[in-house]
Each structure stands twice: as structure tokens, then as C-alpha cells.
PDB file of C-alpha atoms in Angstrom:
ATOM      1  CA  GLY A   1      50.715  67.784 -17.821  1.00 80.00           C
ATOM      2  CA  GLU A   2      50.308  68.271 -13.866  1.00 85.00           C
ATOM      3  CA  ASN A   3      50.691  65.648 -11.393  1.00 89.00           C
ATOM      4  CA  VAL A   4      48.636  65.127  -8.459  1.00 96.00           C
ATOM      5  CA  GLU A   5      50.055  62.885  -5.832  1.00 97.00           C
ATOM      6  CA  GLN A   6      47.714  62.126  -2.634  1.00 98.00           C
ATOM      7  CA  HIS A   7      48.640  60.376   1.200  1.00 98.00           C
ATOM      8  CA  PRO A   8      47.691  58.457   2.346  1.00 98.00           C
ATOM      9  CA  SER A   9      45.135  56.676   0.734  1.00 97.00           C
ATOM     10  CA  THR A  10      42.705  54.985   3.574  1.00 98.00           C
ATOM     11  CA  LEU A  11      43.049  56.718   7.556  1.00 98.00           C
ATOM     12  CA  SER A  12      41.303  55.440  10.370  1.00 98.00           C
ATOM     13  CA  VAL A  13      41.465  57.799  13.494  1.00 98.00           C
ATOM     14  CA  GLN A  14      39.168  58.106  16.784  1.00 98.00           C
ATOM     15  CA  GLU A  15      36.342  61.045  17.245  1.00 97.00           C
ATOM     16  CA  GLY A  16      38.239  63.620  18.869  1.00 97.00           C
ATOM     17  CA  ASP A  17      41.492  63.085  16.794  1.00 97.00           C
ATOM     18  CA  SER A  18      42.917  64.924  14.015  1.00 98.00           C
ATOM     19  CA  ALA A  19      43.243  63.788  10.582  1.00 98.00           C
ATOM     20  CA  VAL A  20      46.283  65.105   8.118  1.00 98.00           C
ATOM     21  CA  ILE A  21      46.513  64.425   4.657  1.00 98.00           C
ATOM     22  CA  LYS A  22      48.888  65.201   2.000  1.00 98.00           C
ATOM     23  CA  CYS A  23      49.781  66.247  -1.709  1.00 98.00           C
ATOM     24  CA  THR A  24      52.003  66.781  -3.812  1.00 97.00           C
ATOM     25  CA  TYR A  25      52.109  68.360  -7.164  1.00 96.00           C
ATOM     26  CA  SER A  26      54.941  68.704 -10.119  1.00 94.00           C
ATOM     27  CA  ASP A  27      54.021  71.772 -12.483  1.00 91.00           C
ATOM     28  CA  SER A  28      55.398  74.742  -9.387  1.00 90.00           C
ATOM     29  CA  ALA A  29      53.305  77.885 -12.120  1.00 88.00           C
ATOM     30  CA  SER A  30      50.257  75.738  -9.947  1.00 90.00           C
ATOM     31  CA  ASN A  31      48.698  79.087  -7.867  1.00 89.00           C
ATOM     32  CA  TYR A  32      45.158  77.614  -6.715  1.00 92.00           C
ATOM     33  CA  PHE A  33      44.242  74.516  -4.568  1.00 95.00           C
ATOM     34  CA  PRO A  34      40.935  73.317  -3.605  1.00 96.00           C
ATOM     35  CA  TRP A  35      40.459  70.361  -1.617  1.00 98.00           C
ATOM     36  CA  TYR A  36      36.956  68.347  -1.805  1.00 98.00           C
ATOM     37  CA  LYS A  37      34.954  65.876   0.590  1.00 98.00           C
ATOM     38  CA  GLN A  38      32.978  63.590  -0.631  1.00 98.00           C
ATOM     39  CA  GLU A  39      29.863  61.069   0.791  1.00 96.00           C
ATOM     40  CA  LEU A  40      28.761  58.202  -0.273  1.00 92.00           C
ATOM     41  CA  GLY A  41      26.246  58.216  -4.071  1.00 88.00           C
ATOM     42  CA  LYS A  42      27.383  62.211  -3.883  1.00 93.00           C
ATOM     43  CA  GLY A  43      29.227  64.525  -6.150  1.00 95.00           C
ATOM     44  CA  PRO A  44      32.051  66.097  -4.468  1.00 97.00           C
ATOM     45  CA  GLN A  45      31.806  69.382  -2.344  1.00 96.00           C
ATOM     46  CA  LEU A  46      34.638  72.053  -1.638  1.00 95.00           C
ATOM     47  CA  ILE A  47      35.424  72.416   1.447  1.00 97.00           C
ATOM     48  CA  ILE A  48      38.691  74.552   1.145  1.00 97.00           C
ATOM     49  CA  ASP A  49      41.099  76.263  -0.546  1.00 95.00           C
ATOM     50  CA  ILE A  50      44.502  78.006  -1.057  1.00 94.00           C
ATOM     51  CA  ARG A  51      45.604  79.906  -3.291  1.00 89.00           C
ATOM     52  CA  SER A  52      49.840  80.050  -3.654  1.00 81.00           C
ATOM     53  CA  ASN A  53      50.151  83.837  -2.542  1.00 79.00           C
ATOM     54  CA  VAL A  54      49.215  82.565   1.435  1.00 79.00           C
ATOM     55  CA  GLY A  55      50.804  79.669   3.389  1.00 90.00           C
ATOM     56  CA  GLU A  56      47.830  78.924   5.528  1.00 94.00           C
ATOM     57  CA  LYS A  57      44.346  79.051   5.860  1.00 93.00           C
ATOM     58  CA  LYS A  58      41.285  77.943   8.720  1.00 96.00           C
ATOM     59  CA  ASP A  59      37.505  77.690   8.476  1.00 94.00           C
ATOM     60  CA  GLN A  60      36.497  76.093  12.199  1.00 96.00           C
ATOM     61  CA  ARG A  61      37.788  72.698  12.382  1.00 97.00           C
ATOM     62  CA  ILE A  62      39.031  72.822   8.631  1.00 98.00           C
ATOM     63  CA  ALA A  63      42.749  74.262   8.084  1.00 98.00           C
ATOM     64  CA  VAL A  64      44.927  73.848   4.789  1.00 97.00           C
ATOM     65  CA  THR A  65      48.448  74.098   4.430  1.00 96.00           C
ATOM     66  CA  LEU A  66      50.621  75.143   1.187  1.00 96.00           C
ATOM     67  CA  ASN A  67      54.641  75.101   0.870  1.00 94.00           C
ATOM     68  CA  LYS A  68      55.114  76.102  -2.487  1.00 92.00           C
ATOM     69  CA  THR A  69      58.867  75.662  -2.148  1.00 92.00           C
ATOM     70  CA  ALA A  70      57.922  72.147  -1.610  1.00 93.00           C
ATOM     71  CA  LYS A  71      55.442  71.532  -3.491  1.00 94.00           C
ATOM     72  CA  HIS A  72      53.321  70.183  -1.525  1.00 95.00           C
ATOM     73  CA  PHE A  73      49.910  71.104   0.532  1.00 97.00           C
ATOM     74  CA  SER A  74      48.110  69.416   3.450  1.00 98.00           C
ATOM     75  CA  LEU A  75      44.744  69.461   4.715  1.00 98.00           C
ATOM     76  CA  HIS A  76      44.379  69.019   8.497  1.00 98.00           C
ATOM     77  CA  ILE A  77      40.706  68.147  10.227  1.00 98.00           C
ATOM     78  CA  THR A  78      40.633  68.786  14.208  1.00 97.00           C
ATOM     79  CA  GLU A  79      37.932  67.108  16.533  1.00 98.00           C
ATOM     80  CA  THR A  80      37.250  65.244  14.073  1.00 98.00           C
ATOM     81  CA  GLN A  81      33.580  63.665  14.362  1.00 97.00           C
ATOM     82  CA  PRO A  82      31.637  60.879  12.939  1.00 96.00           C
ATOM     83  CA  GLU A  83      30.466  63.064   9.919  1.00 96.00           C
ATOM     84  CA  ASP A  84      33.943  63.238   8.624  1.00 98.00           C
ATOM     85  CA  SER A  85      33.875  59.934   7.658  1.00 98.00           C
ATOM     86  CA  ALA A  86      33.836  60.373   3.675  1.00 98.00           C
ATOM     87  CA  VAL A  87      36.738  60.658   0.412  1.00 98.00           C
ATOM     88  CA  TYR A  88      38.687  63.477   0.498  1.00 98.00           C
ATOM     89  CA  PHE A  89      39.986  65.379  -2.972  1.00 98.00           C
ATOM     90  CA  CYS A  90      43.120  67.451  -3.536  1.00 98.00           C
ATOM     91  CA  ALA A  91      43.565  69.360  -6.219  1.00 97.00           C
ATOM     92  CA  VAL A  92      45.938  71.717  -8.282  1.00 95.00           C
ATOM     93  CA  GLN A  93      44.469  73.968 -11.665  1.00 90.00           C
ATOM     94  CA  SER A  94      45.945  72.921 -14.219  1.00 81.00           C
ATOM     95  CA  GLY A  95      45.873  75.715 -16.443  1.00 77.00           C
ATOM     96  CA  PHE A  96      43.085  78.307 -16.860  1.00 75.00           C
ATOM     97  CA  GLN A  97      40.191  76.050 -15.876  1.00 80.00           C
ATOM     98  CA  LYS A  98      41.364  72.843 -15.904  1.00 88.00           C
ATOM     99  CA  LEU A  99      41.722  70.763 -12.062  1.00 91.00           C
ATOM    100  CA  VAL A 100      43.859  67.712 -11.971  1.00 93.00           C
ATOM    101  CA  PHE A 101      42.455  65.387  -8.626  1.00 96.00           C
ATOM    102  CA  GLY A 102      45.092  63.617  -6.601  1.00 97.00           C
ATOM    103  CA  THR A 103      43.226  59.465  -6.183  1.00 97.00           C
ATOM    104  CA  GLY A 104      41.401  60.233  -2.522  1.00 98.00           C
ATOM    105  CA  THR A 105      42.081  58.973   0.592  1.00 98.00           C
ATOM    106  CA  ARG A 106      39.114  57.611   2.697  1.00 98.00           C
ATOM    107  CA  LEU A 107      38.667  58.596   6.052  1.00 98.00           C
ATOM    108  CA  LEU A 108      37.040  57.268   8.914  1.00 98.00           C
ATOM    109  CA  VAL A 109      36.244  57.872  12.190  1.00 98.00           C
ATOM    110  CA  SER A 110      34.800  56.058  14.198  1.00 96.00           C
ATOM    111  CA  PRO A 111      33.160  57.167  17.435  1.00 93.00           C
TER     112      PRO A 111
ATOM    113  CA  ASP B   1      20.273  79.206  -5.976  1.00 61.00           C
ATOM    114  CA  THR B   2      23.741  77.951  -5.198  1.00 66.00           C
ATOM    115  CA  GLU B   3      23.086  74.879  -6.545  1.00 91.00           C
ATOM    116  CA  VAL B   4      24.050  72.141  -9.562  1.00 96.00           C
ATOM    117  CA  THR B   5      21.672  70.236 -10.622  1.00 97.00           C
ATOM    118  CA  GLN B   6      21.636  67.090 -12.292  1.00 98.00           C
ATOM    119  CA  THR B   7      18.497  64.383 -14.153  1.00 97.00           C
ATOM    120  CA  PRO B   8      18.675  61.756 -13.841  1.00 97.00           C
ATOM    121  CA  LYS B   9      19.861  60.545 -11.299  1.00 97.00           C
ATOM    122  CA  HIS B  10      20.408  56.883 -12.282  1.00 97.00           C
ATOM    123  CA  LEU B  11      20.106  55.501 -16.083  1.00 96.00           C
ATOM    124  CA  VAL B  12      20.421  52.160 -17.202  1.00 96.00           C
ATOM    125  CA  MET B  13      20.633  52.090 -21.066  1.00 93.00           C
ATOM    126  CA  GLY B  14      21.527  49.766 -23.966  1.00 91.00           C
ATOM    127  CA  MET B  15      24.793  49.870 -26.565  1.00 90.00           C
ATOM    128  CA  THR B  16      21.762  50.732 -29.118  1.00 89.00           C
ATOM    129  CA  ASN B  17      20.526  53.340 -27.253  1.00 90.00           C
ATOM    130  CA  LYS B  18      20.171  57.106 -27.631  1.00 95.00           C
ATOM    131  CA  LYS B  19      20.272  58.755 -24.368  1.00 96.00           C
ATOM    132  CA  SER B  20      20.621  63.023 -22.953  1.00 97.00           C
ATOM    133  CA  LEU B  21      21.826  64.242 -19.285  1.00 98.00           C
ATOM    134  CA  LYS B  22      21.928  67.362 -18.382  1.00 98.00           C
ATOM    135  CA  CYS B  23      22.720  69.749 -16.036  1.00 98.00           C
ATOM    136  CA  GLU B  24      21.156  73.069 -14.551  1.00 98.00           C
ATOM    137  CA  GLN B  25      23.427  75.939 -12.659  1.00 96.00           C
ATOM    138  CA  HIS B  26      21.502  79.582 -11.711  1.00 90.00           C
ATOM    139  CA  MET B  27      24.686  81.106  -9.791  1.00 91.00           C
ATOM    140  CA  GLY B  28      25.778  83.180 -12.588  1.00 91.00           C
ATOM    141  CA  HIS B  29      28.099  81.181 -13.928  1.00 92.00           C
ATOM    142  CA  ARG B  30      30.351  80.862 -16.821  1.00 92.00           C
ATOM    143  CA  ALA B  31      31.879  77.990 -17.172  1.00 93.00           C
ATOM    144  CA  MET B  32      30.673  74.538 -17.348  1.00 95.00           C
ATOM    145  CA  TYR B  33      31.822  71.297 -16.972  1.00 96.00           C
ATOM    146  CA  TRP B  34      31.196  67.314 -17.348  1.00 98.00           C
ATOM    147  CA  TYR B  35      33.846  64.767 -15.314  1.00 97.00           C
ATOM    148  CA  LYS B  36      33.332  60.378 -15.456  1.00 98.00           C
ATOM    149  CA  GLN B  37      33.813  59.299 -12.230  1.00 97.00           C
ATOM    150  CA  LYS B  38      34.898  55.338 -11.374  1.00 96.00           C
ATOM    151  CA  ALA B  39      34.322  53.317  -8.457  1.00 94.00           C
ATOM    152  CA  LYS B  40      37.224  54.344  -5.676  1.00 91.00           C
ATOM    153  CA  LYS B  41      39.163  56.807  -8.488  1.00 95.00           C
ATOM    154  CA  PRO B  42      38.855  60.338  -8.547  1.00 96.00           C
ATOM    155  CA  PRO B  43      37.146  62.605 -11.140  1.00 96.00           C
ATOM    156  CA  GLU B  44      38.206  62.340 -14.855  1.00 95.00           C
ATOM    157  CA  LEU B  45      37.722  66.240 -16.613  1.00 95.00           C
ATOM    158  CA  MET B  46      35.267  65.129 -20.088  1.00 97.00           C
ATOM    159  CA  PHE B  47      34.378  69.094 -21.826  1.00 96.00           C
ATOM    160  CA  VAL B  48      34.703  72.381 -20.112  1.00 94.00           C
ATOM    161  CA  TYR B  49      32.615  75.002 -21.656  1.00 95.00           C
ATOM    162  CA  SER B  50      33.258  78.897 -20.815  1.00 92.00           C
ATOM    163  CA  TYR B  51      31.395  81.517 -22.179  1.00 92.00           C
ATOM    164  CA  GLU B  52      28.579  78.304 -24.086  1.00 94.00           C
ATOM    165  CA  LYS B  53      31.609  77.768 -26.367  1.00 94.00           C
ATOM    166  CA  LEU B  54      33.299  74.710 -25.783  1.00 95.00           C
ATOM    167  CA  SER B  55      37.313  75.321 -24.599  1.00 92.00           C
ATOM    168  CA  ILE B  56      38.850  71.987 -23.192  1.00 91.00           C
ATOM    169  CA  ASN B  57      37.807  67.946 -24.923  1.00 93.00           C
ATOM    170  CA  GLU B  58      40.262  65.866 -23.680  1.00 92.00           C
ATOM    171  CA  SER B  59      40.026  63.694 -26.382  1.00 92.00           C
ATOM    172  CA  VAL B  60      36.807  62.122 -24.921  1.00 95.00           C
ATOM    173  CA  PRO B  61      35.702  59.284 -27.950  1.00 95.00           C
ATOM    174  CA  SER B  62      33.172  60.851 -30.365  1.00 95.00           C
ATOM    175  CA  ARG B  63      29.997  58.117 -28.366  1.00 96.00           C
ATOM    176  CA  PHE B  64      30.279  61.760 -26.086  1.00 97.00           C
ATOM    177  CA  SER B  65      28.832  64.466 -27.453  1.00 97.00           C
ATOM    178  CA  PRO B  66      28.187  67.739 -25.190  1.00 97.00           C
ATOM    179  CA  GLU B  67      25.907  70.926 -25.440  1.00 97.00           C
ATOM    180  CA  CYS B  68      25.652  73.897 -23.807  1.00 96.00           C
ATOM    181  CA  PRO B  69      22.058  75.680 -25.508  1.00 95.00           C
ATOM    182  CA  ASN B  70      22.357  78.426 -22.827  1.00 93.00           C
ATOM    183  CA  SER B  71      25.188  79.922 -19.803  1.00 90.00           C
ATOM    184  CA  SER B  72      22.435  77.789 -17.503  1.00 95.00           C
ATOM    185  CA  LEU B  73      22.899  74.834 -19.449  1.00 97.00           C
ATOM    186  CA  LEU B  74      24.558  71.534 -20.288  1.00 98.00           C
ATOM    187  CA  ASN B  75      24.089  69.065 -21.993  1.00 98.00           C
ATOM    188  CA  LEU B  76      25.578  64.883 -22.823  1.00 98.00           C
ATOM    189  CA  HIS B  77      24.631  63.457 -25.326  1.00 98.00           C
ATOM    190  CA  LEU B  78      25.240  59.136 -25.348  1.00 96.00           C
ATOM    191  CA  HIS B  79      24.520  57.206 -27.933  1.00 95.00           C
ATOM    192  CA  ALA B  80      26.637  54.266 -28.818  1.00 93.00           C
ATOM    193  CA  LEU B  81      27.897  53.826 -25.416  1.00 94.00           C
ATOM    194  CA  GLN B  82      30.264  50.533 -24.505  1.00 95.00           C
ATOM    195  CA  PRO B  83      29.608  48.831 -20.825  1.00 95.00           C
ATOM    196  CA  GLU B  84      33.163  50.131 -19.941  1.00 96.00           C
ATOM    197  CA  ASP B  85      31.312  53.892 -20.309  1.00 97.00           C
ATOM    198  CA  SER B  86      29.356  52.864 -17.003  1.00 97.00           C
ATOM    199  CA  ALA B  87      30.306  55.477 -14.704  1.00 97.00           C
ATOM    200  CA  LEU B  88      29.148  58.266 -12.153  1.00 98.00           C
ATOM    201  CA  TYR B  89      28.908  61.639 -14.201  1.00 98.00           C
ATOM    202  CA  LEU B  90      29.557  64.936 -13.026  1.00 98.00           C
ATOM    203  CA  CYS B  91      28.513  67.982 -13.772  1.00 98.00           C
ATOM    204  CA  ALA B  92      30.437  71.055 -12.632  1.00 96.00           C
ATOM    205  CA  SER B  93      30.112  74.584 -13.080  1.00 95.00           C
ATOM    206  CA  SER B  94      32.924  78.083 -12.111  1.00 93.00           C
ATOM    207  CA  PRO B  95      32.379  81.779 -12.287  1.00 90.00           C
ATOM    208  CA  GLY B  96      34.243  81.233 -15.440  1.00 75.00           C
ATOM    209  CA  GLN B  97      36.073  85.145 -14.861  1.00 66.00           C
ATOM    210  CA  GLY B  98      39.726  86.108 -13.597  1.00 61.00           C
ATOM    211  CA  SER B  99      41.499  82.855 -12.045  1.00 58.00           C
ATOM    212  CA  HIS B 100      38.501  82.254  -9.853  1.00 61.00           C
ATOM    213  CA  ASN B 101      38.041  78.725 -11.106  1.00 78.00           C
ATOM    214  CA  GLU B 102      35.880  77.509  -7.484  1.00 89.00           C
ATOM    215  CA  GLN B 103      34.398  74.697  -8.547  1.00 93.00           C
ATOM    216  CA  PHE B 104      30.798  73.584  -7.753  1.00 94.00           C
ATOM    217  CA  PHE B 105      29.870  70.513  -8.727  1.00 96.00           C
ATOM    218  CA  GLY B 106      26.796  68.279  -9.028  1.00 97.00           C
ATOM    219  CA  PRO B 107      25.481  64.646  -7.446  1.00 96.00           C
ATOM    220  CA  GLY B 108      25.680  62.989 -10.866  1.00 97.00           C
ATOM    221  CA  THR B 109      24.477  60.452 -13.117  1.00 98.00           C
ATOM    222  CA  ARG B 110      25.086  57.414 -11.960  1.00 97.00           C
ATOM    223  CA  LEU B 111      24.973  55.941 -15.072  1.00 97.00           C
ATOM    224  CA  THR B 112      25.091  51.936 -16.170  1.00 96.00           C
ATOM    225  CA  VAL B 113      25.470  50.692 -19.690  1.00 96.00           C
ATOM    226  CA  LEU B 114      24.399  46.762 -20.442  1.00 93.00           C
TER     227      LEU B 114
END
């Protein structure tokens, strides 16, 4: 089955810096790659996603890049703010309805 | 309405109790999911309902029993749980059509089994 690795497990940055989180996957047939943000005591929130027919997608301060050849994709957050502090999960669609999640990255943005 | 709602928010139960978790969405989605999330871990898929039929059961023990009464509602019936079943139980929904699998999660039910 699909195997998703996510790095780093924790990331501390200063407000205004950029943050990058990387994920690798194993199944070359996978074609949908969402990112979720989970704040304490809440459910995961879909923040951005990308499909295999594009290499990059941007939404304001958040961007995702995909390298299908290397089987890795990354989340980029620019101009980080304290409210960006949360746990971020990457995921890969495995089969029609199944998402396999990465292990999560705890992002801490210090003022 | 773009929300997935879950009740109750918190639940404490003994190992001999029977309880149910409820999930509701009014986005017209045709696929609904149950996930289990332990502390500091990613969500783990338990069940998927597609067009009100169970399509995926990830080898979940029979003490967890899902039910989909209609396209907007999803229940998870709990019976004879173990302390290790304590976790955050998340419901999600997705359009369920074509390759669109954007899953939207509810806030979860925090379950404690004594």
C-alpha cells in the first residue's frame, strides 16, 4: 500500500519567515495530494491541494509544489504569522476514496 | 452550509456501555468517513460510506458499528469498548463523484473509555 513520509516533525520559525514541509510517497499512480492544518482541539482543515496534472499551486501565502518523477511534494508558507502555528498533515490519495496521511509537522511561529 | 458537525463533543463511557457518535453534513456530499486519531498521530481511516453503502472497512473490530441512515447522516455505534479505544473520532465528507476526493472534516468527538 501507499507509504507517506513527512519531514520535519517539528519546525520553529520567527514571525515573517518562510516555512517548508516536505512529503514523499511510494505509489507512482497516486494523483491527489491535499494538505491539512489541525489546530489544538479541532478537526483537520483542508488548506490547499494539488493534482498530478499540475506542478505548483498557490493560494495567497500558501503554495504547494509537486514533483511526480521524484514522488515528493512540499508545502510552502511565506510571511508566517503566529496564527499559522498548528500541526500540518500531508496526505496522498490511495485508491478512489482513501487518503493516507503523513506523520505530521508541528509548526511553531514565534512573534 | 459548508460544515460537518459532530455530536457529542466529549464522551466518557465505561467498557460495558453502549453509546453512539453522530455526524451530519448538508453539502450534498455522497461519501462520508469515520477516522480515529490518537494523540500526536495522523488520522487513521476506519470506514467509508459511498452513496449510503459501506464501501471500505479497514478491518475495524466489531465493537465499532457504523450506520448511514441517509446521505446527510453518519453514526458510529460503540459497544464493549476498551480503554485503548480512547481517541478523537473524526467524521469527514467528500463529494464522492469522479476523482474529487476533497475531504472536509468535522471537529471530532473526544472519547474516553474507562
